[in-house]
Amino acid sequence: MVTHEEILKIARLAKLSVAPEELDSLTKDMNSIIEFADAVNSVAAEDSDFDNSNSLSNVFREDKVVPSYDREKILKNAPNQENGYFLVRRRM
């Protein structure tokens, strides 16, 4: 169980300030979260079906080498080109 002192320590580490009137509700909420996480963990530990719910096979595709495009075809609609590259003029 989380205490008020632990909540204040966590708040200091996170550079947060906690109003005294919120301390009780924060402690209660944190303890509820921890109880819920413990319940989920105990259910998951009992049932191994959670480990892999999907039966996957061959999820990786084989990469195939394909030839590159012809540079002249790529550059045929370029407004300006130089040495086989698009030429972009600087604005001054």
mmCIF file of C-alpha atoms in Angstrom:
data_model
loop_
_atom_site.group_PDB
_atom_site.id
_atom_site.type_symbol
_atom_site.label_atom_id
_atom_site.label_comp_id
_atom_site.label_asym_id
_atom_site.label_seq_id
_atom_site.Cartn_x
_atom_site.Cartn_y
_atom_site.Cartn_z
ATOM 1 C CA MET A 1 0.000 0.000 0.000
ATOM 2 C CA VAL A 2 1.189 3.487 -0.890
ATOM 3 C CA THR A 3 1.436 6.024 1.915
ATOM 4 C CA HIS A 4 1.058 9.799 1.934
ATOM 5 C CA GLU A 5 4.834 10.141 2.299
ATOM 6 C CA GLU A 6 5.426 8.050 -0.829
ATOM 7 C CA ILE A 7 2.947 10.141 -2.828
ATOM 8 C CA LEU A 8 4.752 13.308 -1.717
ATOM 9 C CA LYS A 9 8.127 11.774 -2.647
ATOM 10 C CA ILE A 10 6.840 10.818 -6.107
ATOM 11 C CA ALA A 11 5.429 14.322 -6.550
ATOM 12 C CA ARG A 12 8.790 15.883 -5.599
ATOM 13 C CA LEU A 13 10.619 13.634 -8.079
ATOM 14 C CA ALA A 14 8.175 14.683 -10.822
ATOM 15 C CA LYS A 15 8.536 18.354 -9.789
ATOM 16 C CA LEU A 16 4.825 18.533 -8.924
ATOM 17 C CA SER A 17 3.116 20.134 -5.997
ATOM 18 C CA VAL A 18 0.303 18.369 -4.182
ATOM 19 C CA ALA A 19 -2.335 20.289 -2.275
ATOM 20 C CA PRO A 20 -2.941 18.849 1.206
ATOM 21 C CA GLU A 21 -6.649 18.385 0.452
ATOM 22 C CA GLU A 22 -5.779 16.191 -2.573
ATOM 23 C CA LEU A 23 -3.378 13.897 -0.740
ATOM 24 C CA ASP A 24 -6.019 11.457 0.523
ATOM 25 C CA SER A 25 -7.672 11.028 -2.873
ATOM 26 C CA LEU A 26 -4.305 10.660 -4.657
ATOM 27 C CA THR A 27 -3.219 7.980 -2.215
ATOM 28 C CA LYS A 28 -6.527 6.148 -2.627
ATOM 29 C CA ASP A 29 -6.324 6.371 -6.445
ATOM 30 C CA MET A 30 -2.725 5.149 -6.518
ATOM 31 C CA ASN A 31 -3.594 2.173 -4.328
ATOM 32 C CA SER A 32 -6.554 1.360 -6.602
ATOM 33 C CA ILE A 33 -4.292 1.444 -9.652
ATOM 34 C CA ILE A 34 -1.774 -0.868 -7.970
ATOM 35 C CA GLU A 35 -4.529 -3.304 -6.941
ATOM 36 C CA PHE A 36 -5.878 -3.360 -10.504
ATOM 37 C CA ALA A 37 -2.405 -3.986 -11.944
ATOM 38 C CA ASP A 38 -1.873 -6.823 -9.452
ATOM 39 C CA ALA A 39 -5.218 -8.377 -10.438
ATOM 40 C CA VAL A 40 -4.376 -8.196 -14.157
ATOM 41 C CA ASN A 41 -0.922 -9.629 -13.498
ATOM 42 C CA SER A 42 -2.307 -12.572 -11.513
ATOM 43 C CA VAL A 43 -4.833 -13.418 -14.255
ATOM 44 C CA ALA A 44 -2.161 -13.164 -16.949
ATOM 45 C CA ALA A 45 0.190 -15.391 -14.948
ATOM 46 C CA GLU A 46 -2.463 -18.122 -14.637
ATOM 47 C CA ASP A 47 -3.442 -18.218 -18.318
ATOM 48 C CA SER A 48 -0.793 -18.844 -20.964
ATOM 49 C CA ASP A 49 -3.218 -17.970 -23.802
ATOM 50 C CA PHE A 50 -2.365 -14.300 -23.274
ATOM 51 C CA ASP A 51 1.176 -14.899 -24.478
ATOM 52 C CA ASN A 52 0.240 -15.228 -28.153
ATOM 53 C CA SER A 53 -3.346 -14.668 -29.132
ATOM 54 C CA ASN A 54 -2.652 -14.688 -32.881
ATOM 55 C CA SER A 55 -1.158 -17.581 -34.735
ATOM 56 C CA LEU A 56 1.290 -15.851 -37.018
ATOM 57 C CA SER A 57 3.355 -17.436 -39.697
ATOM 58 C CA ASN A 58 5.863 -15.967 -42.125
ATOM 59 C CA VAL A 59 5.297 -12.362 -41.132
ATOM 60 C CA PHE A 60 8.469 -11.186 -42.859
ATOM 61 C CA ARG A 61 8.480 -10.662 -46.581
ATOM 62 C CA GLU A 62 11.412 -11.548 -48.722
ATOM 63 C CA ASP A 63 13.099 -8.525 -50.235
ATOM 64 C CA LYS A 64 13.654 -8.877 -53.929
ATOM 65 C CA VAL A 65 16.224 -6.835 -55.780
ATOM 66 C CA VAL A 66 14.660 -4.929 -58.643
ATOM 67 C CA PRO A 67 16.586 -2.951 -61.221
ATOM 68 C CA SER A 68 16.719 0.830 -60.797
ATOM 69 C CA TYR A 69 14.771 3.113 -63.086
ATOM 70 C CA ASP A 70 16.531 4.538 -66.105
ATOM 71 C CA ARG A 71 17.936 7.932 -65.100
ATOM 72 C CA GLU A 72 17.085 9.514 -68.459
ATOM 73 C CA LYS A 73 13.415 8.538 -68.097
ATOM 74 C CA ILE A 74 13.312 9.959 -64.576
ATOM 75 C CA LEU A 75 14.814 13.278 -65.636
ATOM 76 C CA LYS A 76 12.974 13.726 -68.919
ATOM 77 C CA ASN A 77 10.363 16.093 -67.388
ATOM 78 C CA ALA A 78 12.806 17.971 -65.142
ATOM 79 C CA PRO A 79 12.790 21.680 -65.988
ATOM 80 C CA ASN A 80 16.548 21.883 -65.306
ATOM 81 C CA GLN A 81 19.120 19.132 -64.979
ATOM 82 C CA GLU A 82 22.857 18.941 -64.754
ATOM 83 C CA ASN A 83 25.186 15.912 -64.641
ATOM 84 C CA GLY A 84 22.254 13.513 -64.304
ATOM 85 C CA TYR A 85 20.587 15.321 -61.384
ATOM 86 C CA PHE A 86 17.705 17.742 -60.903
ATOM 87 C CA LEU A 87 19.110 21.244 -60.871
ATOM 88 C CA VAL A 88 17.554 23.588 -58.339
ATOM 89 C CA ARG A 89 18.637 27.187 -58.664
ATOM 90 C CA ARG A 90 19.244 29.240 -55.549
ATOM 91 C CA ARG A 91 17.182 32.365 -55.039
ATOM 92 C CA MET A 92 19.192 35.363 -54.050
#
